[in-house]
C-alpha cells in the first residue's frame, strides 16, 4: 500500500502520547479515532489494550500497558517498542491533531478499498446503477461515521430552540412542509424535513388522489418543487388526474372528451397551463429499487436545492434490494428511504398498502399492526396516517354511487404530537379532497 495512505509516525505519536498523558489524553483521542483507524496491526493491539485499561479505570503507563498486553506483548515488539513509543511524543498535547491525521488516512484507505471492489464488480458486468447507488450510500455512511460528536452546554442551543418554538407559534404549530390542508398541518406540524411519513390505506380509498392533492397544493399554490415518484401509474395518467382535479371536471369525461362543454374546455385549458407553469416533477420509473430512486433523488436535489417534498407511490411495489422474505425486503426499503430523508434534509411521504387481515375484523378502521409486510414501516416513520371510507364497507347505508363521500384521516402515529382523527370530503369523480367542516375527534 502506498505510503500516502498511512502515517506510522502519527500512530506512534498517539500511542506514546497516551502512555505519557494518561487517561485524559486517551479520552480525548477516543472521541476522534477507533482501533480500525490504525494501519499497523500491532498499533491496533496496543490501542485496544490502552482502551481496556481506561474502561476499568486503571492508570495508563508503560507498565500497565505491558501487563494488559500479556501474551501479546512480544507480538507488538515487547518492552523495547513500548519504550520507543513513549519517547515519540514528549508533548502529548498534540495528540488530537495527530488523531485527525490518521483518521483522514483511514478514510482514504476505506475509500480506496471500496473503489477497487467497485471496479472489480463493474468488470464482472454487475448492474452499474445499483453499484453506483451502493457507492453513494457507502460515502454517506463514511462521512457520517467520521464526524465528531460533541457535547454542548444547553445555552448554546436554547436560543435556537426558543426561536423555533416562536416560529411554530407564528405558523400555528406548522414547522414542517405545509400540505395545504390546514387542520391536518396543525395536527402533525406539517411534513417535517429529514423524516419519513407513511400514508396507508386499502385499495380504492383514495390514497394516490390524496397524495396528488398534497403535491398540487405545494407545487402550484405554494410554488415549491415537489417530486412525485409513481411506481404504479404513468406520468400521463397522473397528469390526467391532476388536470381533472384542477379543472373541477369528472375524470371520466376526459375519456370521452366530446362530452365536455365549452366552459369545461376552458377550465381544462386553464388547468393544463397551471400545471405547465408549476414546480411539479414526475418520475414513473416502474419497478425501481429504493437504491435506484436514491441515485436519482440525490441528483435531483443537487439541481433543485429548494426541493420541498418527495412523494412515493407506493412502497410494496418497489423492487426489493435483496431476496430475504417480504417482511425484510420492505423493512430494508423503508430504512433506505428514512436514511435518504435525513441525508437530504427533506420530507418523504410514502404511500403503503394495508394487510388483508383488516377485512376479517368487524371494525375495519386501520390500526398500526395493519401495515402490510413489515413492522419496520411503523418504526422508521415519524408519522403514520390511514385513510378510511365507511361507504366502501357499508354501501347499503349510503346512496348509490355515493359521491362525494366522507373520509376519515386517522393519524395513528405522530412522533411530534397527538394522534387522532380528521374528516375530509372525497369528490371521487373529480379526484379532489377537501377538509370537512367537522369537529376534530381526538382518539387519545
Short mmCIF file of C-alpha atoms in Angstrom, two decimals:
data_model
loop_
_atom_site.label_atom_id
_atom_site.label_comp_id
_atom_site.label_asym_id
_atom_site.label_seq_id
_atom_site.Cartn_x
_atom_site.Cartn_y
_atom_site.Cartn_z
CA UNK A 1 0.00 0.00 0.00
CA UNK A 2 1.28 3.48 -0.86
CA UNK A 3 2.81 5.46 2.00
CA UNK A 4 0.36 8.29 1.30
CA UNK A 5 -2.39 6.09 2.78
CA UNK A 6 -0.87 5.76 6.26
CA UNK A 7 1.34 7.66 8.69
CA UNK A 8 3.30 5.43 11.06
CA UNK A 9 4.87 8.39 12.90
CA UNK A 10 1.43 9.83 13.73
CA UNK A 11 0.25 6.44 15.00
CA UNK A 12 3.33 6.10 17.20
CA UNK A 13 2.89 9.65 18.49
CA UNK A 14 -0.70 8.97 19.54
CA UNK A 15 0.18 5.78 21.44
CA UNK A 16 3.21 7.37 23.07
CA UNK A 17 1.23 10.47 24.00
CA UNK A 18 -1.47 8.32 25.62
CA UNK A 19 1.08 6.44 27.74
CA UNK A 20 2.58 9.73 28.92
CA UNK A 21 -0.56 11.87 29.14
CA UNK A 22 -2.67 9.20 30.80
CA UNK A 23 -6.42 8.85 30.96
CA UNK A 24 -7.33 12.42 29.94
CA UNK A 25 -5.30 12.11 26.74
CA UNK A 26 -6.82 8.71 25.94
CA UNK A 27 -10.35 10.03 26.41
CA UNK A 28 -9.60 12.91 24.04
CA UNK A 29 -8.25 10.51 21.43
CA UNK A 30 -11.20 8.12 21.79
CA UNK A 31 -13.55 10.84 20.61
CA UNK A 32 -11.66 11.03 17.32
CA UNK A 33 -10.43 7.54 16.42
CA UNK A 34 -11.10 3.82 16.84
CA UNK A 35 -8.80 0.80 16.64
CA UNK A 36 -9.63 0.27 12.95
CA UNK A 37 -8.10 3.66 12.11
CA UNK A 38 -4.60 2.37 12.86
CA UNK A 39 -2.76 0.96 9.85
CA UNK A 40 -0.35 -1.33 11.71
CA UNK A 41 -1.85 -4.35 13.47
CA UNK A 42 0.46 -4.01 16.47
CA UNK A 43 -0.66 -0.42 16.93
CA UNK A 44 -4.29 -1.59 16.97
CA UNK A 45 -3.39 -4.15 19.65
CA UNK A 46 -1.65 -1.54 21.82
CA UNK A 47 -4.56 0.91 21.40
CA UNK A 48 -7.10 -1.74 22.41
CA UNK A 49 -5.01 -2.58 25.49
CA UNK A 50 -4.94 1.10 26.46
CA UNK A 51 -8.73 1.39 25.98
CA UNK A 52 -9.36 -1.68 28.16
CA UNK A 53 -7.34 -0.07 30.94
CA UNK A 54 -9.42 3.11 30.67
CA UNK A 55 -12.66 1.08 30.74
CA UNK A 56 -11.57 -0.46 34.05
CA UNK A 57 -10.50 2.87 35.49
CA UNK A 58 -6.83 1.90 35.77
CA UNK A 59 -3.86 4.19 35.21
CA UNK A 60 -2.09 4.35 31.84
CA UNK A 61 1.69 3.97 31.56
CA UNK A 62 4.25 1.61 30.08
CA UNK A 63 3.99 -0.84 32.99
CA UNK A 64 0.17 -1.14 32.96
CA UNK A 65 0.05 -1.41 29.17
CA UNK A 66 2.69 -4.14 29.28
CA UNK A 67 0.64 -6.08 31.84
CA UNK A 68 -2.56 -5.61 29.85
CA UNK A 69 -0.96 -6.96 26.65
CA UNK A 70 0.06 -10.14 28.45
CA UNK A 71 0.90 -12.89 25.94
CA UNK A 72 0.59 -10.37 23.09
CA UNK A 73 3.48 -8.29 24.38
CA UNK A 74 6.07 -9.91 22.12
CA UNK A 75 3.74 -9.61 19.10
CA UNK A 76 3.86 -5.83 19.38
CA UNK A 77 7.64 -5.63 19.83
CA UNK A 78 7.98 -6.13 23.60
CA UNK A 79 9.09 -3.63 26.22
CA UNK A 80 11.67 -2.02 23.89
CA UNK A 81 8.94 -0.98 21.43
CA UNK A 82 6.68 0.40 24.19
CA UNK A 83 9.62 2.48 25.40
CA UNK A 84 10.26 3.66 21.84
CA UNK A 85 6.62 4.78 21.60
CA UNK A 86 6.82 6.65 24.91
CA UNK A 87 9.76 8.62 23.56
CA UNK A 88 7.95 9.54 20.34
CA UNK A 89 5.72 12.20 21.82
CA UNK A 90 7.01 14.05 24.88
CA UNK A 91 4.43 16.79 24.10
CA UNK A 92 1.25 14.71 24.43
CA UNK A 93 -0.97 17.78 23.99
CA UNK A 94 -0.74 17.47 20.18
CA UNK A 95 -2.43 14.05 20.18
CA UNK A 96 -5.70 15.46 18.79
CA UNK A 97 -4.05 16.82 15.64
CA UNK A 98 -2.27 13.51 15.09
CA UNK A 99 -5.56 11.66 15.56
CA UNK A 100 -7.05 13.73 12.75
CA UNK A 101 -4.14 12.73 10.51
CA UNK A 102 -4.68 9.01 10.98
CA UNK A 103 -8.47 9.40 10.73
CA UNK A 104 -8.03 11.02 7.31
CA UNK A 105 -5.63 8.25 6.26
CA UNK A 106 -8.11 5.63 7.46
CA UNK A 107 -10.96 7.18 5.46
CA UNK A 108 -8.71 7.29 2.40
CA UNK A 109 -7.85 3.59 2.77
CA UNK A 110 -11.50 2.63 3.15
CA UNK A 111 -12.46 4.59 0.05
CA UNK A 112 -9.60 3.13 -2.00
CA UNK A 113 -10.64 -0.40 -0.97
CA UNK A 114 -14.25 0.34 -1.85
CA UNK A 115 -13.26 1.75 -5.25
CA UNK A 116 -11.17 -1.31 -6.02
CA UNK A 117 -14.07 -3.57 -5.17
CA UNK A 118 -16.38 -1.40 -7.27
CA UNK A 119 -14.02 -1.70 -10.25
CA UNK A 120 -13.93 -5.49 -9.80
CA UNK A 121 -17.72 -5.71 -9.75
CA UNK A 122 -18.07 -3.47 -12.81
CA UNK A 123 -15.53 -5.55 -14.71
CA UNK A 124 -17.66 -8.59 -13.85
CA UNK A 125 -20.58 -6.80 -15.53
CA UNK A 126 -22.67 -6.44 -12.40
CA UNK A 127 -25.55 -3.93 -12.52
CA UNK A 128 -23.84 -0.48 -12.72
CA UNK A 129 -26.71 1.67 -11.43
CA UNK A 130 -27.12 -0.48 -8.33
CA UNK A 131 -23.37 -0.41 -7.70
CA UNK A 132 -23.28 3.37 -8.06
CA UNK A 133 -26.14 3.71 -5.60
CA UNK A 134 -24.38 1.43 -3.12
CA UNK A 135 -21.21 3.51 -3.55
CA UNK A 136 -23.10 6.70 -2.75
CA UNK A 137 -24.63 5.11 0.34
CA UNK A 138 -21.14 3.98 1.41
CA UNK A 139 -19.82 7.53 1.03
CA UNK A 140 -22.71 8.96 3.06
CA UNK A 141 -22.12 6.44 5.88
CA UNK A 142 -18.35 7.01 5.78
CA UNK A 143 -18.75 10.77 6.17
CA UNK A 144 -21.44 10.43 8.84
CA UNK A 145 -19.40 7.97 10.92
CA UNK A 146 -16.34 10.21 10.69
CA UNK A 147 -18.00 13.24 12.23
CA UNK A 148 -17.03 14.01 15.79
CA UNK A 149 -19.98 14.07 18.16
CA UNK A 150 -19.94 16.99 20.53
CA UNK A 151 -21.40 17.67 23.96
CA UNK A 152 -22.69 21.21 24.17
CA UNK A 153 -23.87 23.38 27.02
CA UNK A 154 -27.60 23.98 27.00
CA UNK A 155 -27.06 27.71 26.49
CA UNK A 156 -25.59 27.04 23.03
CA UNK A 157 -28.90 25.64 21.80
CA UNK A 158 -31.51 27.34 23.98
CA UNK A 159 -31.90 30.47 21.83
CA UNK A 160 -32.18 28.43 18.63
CA UNK A 161 -34.85 26.18 20.14
CA UNK A 162 -36.75 29.15 21.55
CA UNK A 163 -36.73 30.84 18.14
CA UNK A 164 -38.05 27.66 16.52
CA UNK A 165 -40.87 27.44 19.06
CA UNK A 166 -41.69 31.10 18.39
CA UNK A 167 -41.81 30.27 14.67
CA UNK A 168 -44.23 27.44 15.42
CA UNK A 169 -46.42 29.90 17.32
CA UNK A 170 -46.46 32.30 14.38
CA UNK A 171 -47.17 29.42 11.97
CA UNK A 172 -49.91 27.91 14.16
CA UNK A 173 -47.69 24.97 15.06
CA UNK A 174 -46.63 24.13 11.50
CA UNK A 175 -42.86 23.65 11.40
CA UNK A 176 -42.62 21.20 8.50
CA UNK A 177 -43.76 21.45 4.91
CA UNK A 178 -47.42 22.51 4.85
CA UNK A 179 -49.67 20.20 2.83
CA UNK A 180 -52.34 22.80 2.14
CA UNK A 181 -54.85 21.04 4.43
CA UNK A 182 -54.85 23.40 7.40
CA UNK A 183 -56.28 21.16 10.13
CA UNK A 184 -54.03 18.33 9.07
CA UNK A 185 -50.95 20.58 9.08
CA UNK A 186 -51.75 21.92 12.54
CA UNK A 187 -52.23 18.41 13.93
CA UNK A 188 -48.95 16.92 12.69
CA UNK A 189 -46.98 20.16 12.39
CA UNK A 190 -46.54 19.69 8.65
CA UNK A 191 -44.37 17.10 6.92
CA UNK A 192 -41.05 17.60 8.68
CA UNK A 193 -37.73 17.65 6.90
CA UNK A 194 -35.45 14.69 7.45
CA UNK A 195 -38.38 12.44 8.29
CA UNK A 196 -40.28 9.59 6.65
CA UNK A 197 -44.08 9.86 6.65
CA UNK A 198 -46.44 6.97 5.78
CA UNK A 199 -49.92 7.31 4.24
CA UNK A 200 -51.59 3.89 4.10
CA UNK A 201 -54.97 2.53 3.04
CA UNK A 202 -56.72 -0.41 1.47
CA UNK A 203 -57.20 -0.20 -2.33
CA UNK A 204 -59.74 2.32 -3.68
CA UNK A 205 -59.68 4.52 -0.56
CA UNK A 206 -58.09 7.40 -2.48
CA UNK A 207 -54.52 7.46 -1.16
CA UNK A 208 -52.98 8.33 -4.54
CA UNK A 209 -55.51 11.10 -5.02
CA UNK A 210 -54.86 12.45 -1.53
CA UNK A 211 -51.11 12.44 -2.18
CA UNK A 212 -51.61 14.16 -5.55
CA UNK A 213 -53.73 16.81 -3.84
CA UNK A 214 -50.84 17.49 -1.45
CA UNK A 215 -48.41 17.63 -4.38
CA UNK A 216 -50.68 20.12 -6.16
CA UNK A 217 -51.06 22.31 -3.08
CA UNK A 218 -47.29 22.53 -2.56
CA UNK A 219 -46.16 22.74 -6.20
CA UNK A 220 -48.91 25.00 -7.56
CA UNK A 221 -50.34 27.01 -4.68
CA UNK A 222 -47.10 27.35 -2.69
CA UNK A 223 -44.85 27.30 -5.81
CA UNK A 224 -42.31 24.91 -4.28
CA UNK A 225 -40.60 22.00 -6.07
CA UNK A 226 -42.25 18.61 -5.49
CA UNK A 227 -41.17 15.25 -6.89
CA UNK A 228 -43.90 12.61 -7.27
CA UNK A 229 -42.49 9.12 -7.85
CA UNK A 230 -45.15 6.71 -9.14
CA UNK A 231 -44.37 3.03 -9.45
CA UNK A 232 -47.94 2.18 -10.47
CA UNK A 233 -49.33 4.91 -12.73
CA UNK A 234 -47.72 6.56 -15.76
CA UNK A 235 -46.89 10.24 -15.88
CA UNK A 236 -49.71 10.76 -18.36
CA UNK A 237 -52.26 9.11 -16.04
CA UNK A 238 -51.09 11.27 -13.15
CA UNK A 239 -51.39 14.41 -15.24
CA UNK A 240 -54.94 13.50 -16.27
CA UNK A 241 -55.94 13.11 -12.62
CA UNK A 242 -54.30 16.43 -11.78
CA UNK A 243 -55.98 18.21 -14.71
CA UNK A 244 -59.40 16.85 -13.73
CA UNK A 245 -58.88 17.92 -10.12
CA UNK A 246 -57.57 21.35 -11.09
CA UNK A 247 -60.40 21.97 -13.54
CA UNK A 248 -63.10 20.51 -11.29
CA UNK A 249 -64.18 18.10 -14.05
CA UNK A 250 -65.29 14.49 -13.58
CA UNK A 251 -62.33 12.40 -14.72
CA UNK A 252 -64.48 10.05 -16.81
CA UNK A 253 -65.29 12.96 -19.13
CA UNK A 254 -61.64 13.15 -20.15
CA UNK A 255 -62.01 9.68 -21.64
CA UNK A 256 -64.92 10.88 -23.78
CA UNK A 257 -63.80 14.46 -24.39
CA UNK A 258 -66.74 15.10 -26.75
CA UNK A 259 -68.86 15.36 -23.61
CA UNK A 260 -67.01 18.46 -22.43
CA UNK A 261 -68.86 21.77 -22.59
CA UNK A 262 -67.14 24.97 -23.71
CA UNK A 263 -66.92 26.03 -20.07
CA UNK A 264 -65.26 22.75 -19.15
CA UNK A 265 -62.82 23.05 -22.06
CA UNK A 266 -61.83 26.49 -20.84
CA UNK A 267 -61.33 25.07 -17.36
CA UNK A 268 -59.25 22.21 -18.74
CA UNK A 269 -57.10 24.64 -20.72
CA UNK A 270 -56.52 26.74 -17.61
CA UNK A 271 -55.66 23.59 -15.60
CA UNK A 272 -53.17 22.48 -18.25
CA UNK A 273 -51.49 25.88 -18.24
CA UNK A 274 -51.35 25.89 -14.43
CA UNK A 275 -49.64 22.51 -14.41
CA UNK A 276 -47.28 23.65 -17.17
CA UNK A 277 -46.16 26.60 -15.04
CA UNK A 278 -45.95 24.62 -11.78
CA UNK A 279 -42.94 23.19 -9.95
CA UNK A 280 -44.24 19.63 -10.00
CA UNK A 281 -41.89 16.90 -11.24
CA UNK A 282 -42.92 13.32 -12.06
CA UNK A 283 -40.99 10.05 -12.12
CA UNK A 284 -42.83 6.94 -13.34
CA UNK A 285 -39.87 4.54 -13.35
CA UNK A 286 -41.71 1.31 -12.61
CA UNK A 287 -40.18 -1.50 -10.53
CA UNK A 288 -37.45 0.77 -9.17
CA UNK A 289 -35.41 -0.19 -6.14
CA UNK A 290 -35.06 2.23 -3.26
CA UNK A 291 -31.33 2.44 -4.01
CA UNK A 292 -32.09 3.40 -7.63
CA UNK A 293 -34.56 6.07 -6.52
CA UNK A 294 -31.87 7.31 -4.13
CA UNK A 295 -29.46 7.84 -7.03
CA UNK A 296 -31.99 9.89 -8.98
CA UNK A 297 -33.14 11.79 -5.92
CA UNK A 298 -29.63 12.81 -4.86
CA UNK A 299 -29.02 14.11 -8.37
CA UNK A 300 -32.39 15.91 -8.46
CA UNK A 301 -31.77 17.51 -5.05
CA UNK A 302 -28.37 18.76 -6.21
CA UNK A 303 -30.08 20.50 -9.13
CA UNK A 304 -33.06 21.67 -7.03
CA UNK A 305 -31.71 22.52 -3.56
CA UNK A 306 -35.06 24.03 -2.56
CA UNK A 307 -36.87 20.69 -3.07
CA UNK A 308 -39.80 20.83 -0.64
CA UNK A 309 -41.31 17.35 -0.76
CA UNK A 310 -40.93 13.87 -2.26
CA UNK A 311 -43.91 11.52 -2.58
CA UNK A 312 -43.51 7.82 -3.45
CA UNK A 313 -46.50 5.72 -4.56
CA UNK A 314 -46.18 3.02 -3.26
CA UNK A 315 -43.67 1.02 -1.19
CA UNK A 316 -44.91 -2.55 -1.67
CA UNK A 317 -44.34 -2.48 -5.44
CA UNK A 318 -40.80 -1.20 -5.16
CA UNK A 319 -38.30 -3.79 -6.29
CA UNK A 320 -36.52 -5.49 -3.39
CA UNK A 321 -32.88 -4.74 -2.68
CA UNK A 322 -32.35 -8.38 -1.74
CA UNK A 323 -34.29 -11.63 -1.65
CA UNK A 324 -34.76 -12.35 2.02
CA UNK A 325 -38.53 -12.53 2.52
CA UNK A 326 -41.14 -9.82 2.02
CA UNK A 327 -41.02 -8.50 5.59
CA UNK A 328 -37.26 -7.99 5.47
CA UNK A 329 -37.41 -6.54 1.94
CA UNK A 330 -39.97 -3.86 2.83
CA UNK A 331 -38.09 -3.08 6.04
CA UNK A 332 -34.85 -2.70 4.11
CA UNK A 333 -36.58 -0.36 1.65
CA UNK A 334 -38.14 1.79 4.38
CA UNK A 335 -34.77 2.01 6.10
CA UNK A 336 -33.12 3.31 2.94
CA UNK A 337 -35.87 5.89 2.42
CA UNK A 338 -35.72 7.04 6.04
CA UNK A 339 -31.96 7.45 5.78
CA UNK A 340 -32.38 9.32 2.49
CA UNK A 341 -34.84 11.78 4.04
CA UNK A 342 -32.34 12.51 6.79
CA UNK A 343 -29.36 12.71 4.43
CA UNK A 344 -31.04 15.15 2.02
CA UNK A 345 -32.97 17.00 4.76
CA UNK A 346 -36.33 16.64 3.00
CA UNK A 347 -39.70 15.18 3.97
CA UNK A 348 -40.55 11.96 2.15
CA UNK A 349 -44.18 10.86 2.06
CA UNK A 350 -44.50 7.17 1.19
CA UNK A 351 -47.78 5.50 0.31
CA UNK A 352 -48.43 1.98 1.54
CA UNK A 353 -50.97 -0.79 1.23
CA UNK A 354 -52.59 -2.38 4.26
CA UNK A 355 -52.84 -6.05 5.12
CA UNK A 356 -55.92 -8.03 4.05
CA UNK A 357 -56.34 -9.02 7.70
CA UNK A 358 -58.30 -5.81 8.11
CA UNK A 359 -61.16 -7.36 6.09
CA UNK A 360 -61.72 -10.03 8.74
CA UNK A 361 -62.50 -7.53 11.50
CA UNK A 362 -65.88 -6.07 12.25
CA UNK A 363 -64.40 -2.59 12.63
CA UNK A 364 -62.31 -2.11 9.51
CA UNK A 365 -60.70 1.13 10.55
CA UNK A 366 -56.94 0.58 10.17
CA UNK A 367 -54.55 0.24 13.08
CA UNK A 368 -50.74 0.22 13.09
CA UNK A 369 -50.48 -3.56 13.01
CA UNK A 370 -52.30 -3.50 9.64
CA UNK A 371 -49.27 -2.01 7.87
CA UNK A 372 -48.56 -4.58 5.22
CA UNK A 373 -45.45 -6.78 5.11
CA UNK A 374 -43.27 -5.04 7.69
CA UNK A 375 -43.27 -3.63 11.19
CA UNK A 376 -40.29 -1.53 10.09
CA UNK A 377 -42.66 0.90 8.37
CA UNK A 378 -44.08 1.91 11.74
CA UNK A 379 -40.62 2.04 13.31
CA UNK A 380 -38.95 4.10 10.55
CA UNK A 381 -41.78 6.59 10.05
CA UNK A 382 -42.26 9.72 12.12
CA UNK A 383 -45.94 9.85 11.25
CA UNK A 384 -48.29 7.09 10.11
CA UNK A 385 -51.68 8.04 8.66
CA UNK A 386 -54.59 5.96 7.38
CA UNK A 387 -57.49 6.74 5.06
CA UNK A 388 -60.85 5.10 5.78
CA UNK A 389 -64.21 5.43 4.00
CA UNK A 390 -67.20 3.87 5.68
CA UNK A 391 -69.27 3.86 2.47
CA UNK A 392 -66.74 1.47 0.92
CA UNK A 393 -67.53 -1.21 3.50
CA UNK A 394 -71.19 -0.40 4.14
CA UNK A 395 -72.64 0.76 0.79
CA UNK A 396 -76.14 -0.21 1.94
CA UNK A 397 -76.10 2.70 4.39
CA UNK A 398 -75.38 5.28 1.66
CA UNK A 399 -76.99 6.45 -1.58
CA UNK A 400 -75.98 4.58 -4.77
CA UNK A 401 -72.68 5.80 -6.25
CA UNK A 402 -72.12 7.93 -3.17
CA UNK A 403 -70.02 10.86 -4.35
CA UNK A 404 -68.78 12.87 -2.52
CA UNK A 405 -68.13 10.60 0.42
CA UNK A 406 -66.89 11.26 3.90
CA UNK A 407 -63.32 10.07 4.52
CA UNK A 408 -61.55 9.72 7.83
CA UNK A 409 -57.86 10.53 8.04
CA UNK A 410 -56.57 8.64 11.07
CA UNK A 411 -53.26 9.85 12.49
CA UNK A 412 -52.13 6.65 14.20
CA UNK A 413 -48.56 7.65 14.97
CA UNK A 414 -47.18 11.13 15.43
CA UNK A 415 -43.71 11.38 16.89
CA UNK A 416 -44.09 15.12 17.40
CA UNK A 417 -47.61 15.46 18.76
CA UNK A 418 -51.05 13.96 19.34
CA UNK A 419 -52.74 11.24 17.34
CA UNK A 420 -56.38 11.45 16.34
CA UNK A 421 -58.88 11.68 13.52
CA UNK A 422 -59.67 14.30 10.88
CA UNK A 423 -62.52 14.40 8.38
CA UNK A 424 -62.35 15.04 4.65
CA UNK A 425 -64.86 15.08 1.83
CA UNK A 426 -63.70 12.98 -1.10
CA UNK A 427 -65.01 14.01 -4.51
CA UNK A 428 -64.14 10.76 -6.25
CA UNK A 429 -65.12 11.73 -9.80
CA UNK A 430 -63.13 14.96 -9.61
CA UNK A 431 -60.12 13.44 -7.81
CA UNK A 432 -60.32 16.00 -5.03
CA UNK A 433 -60.21 16.00 -1.23
CA UNK A 434 -61.48 18.90 0.84
CA UNK A 435 -61.39 19.41 4.59
CA UNK A 436 -64.77 18.69 6.11
CA UNK A 437 -66.36 21.16 8.49
CA UNK A 438 -66.49 18.68 11.36
CA UNK A 439 -65.11 18.93 14.84
CA UNK A 440 -61.83 17.10 15.33
CA UNK A 441 -62.38 13.96 17.39
CA UNK A 442 -59.27 13.00 19.30
CA UNK A 443 -58.63 9.32 19.88
CA UNK A 444 -56.10 9.93 22.63
#
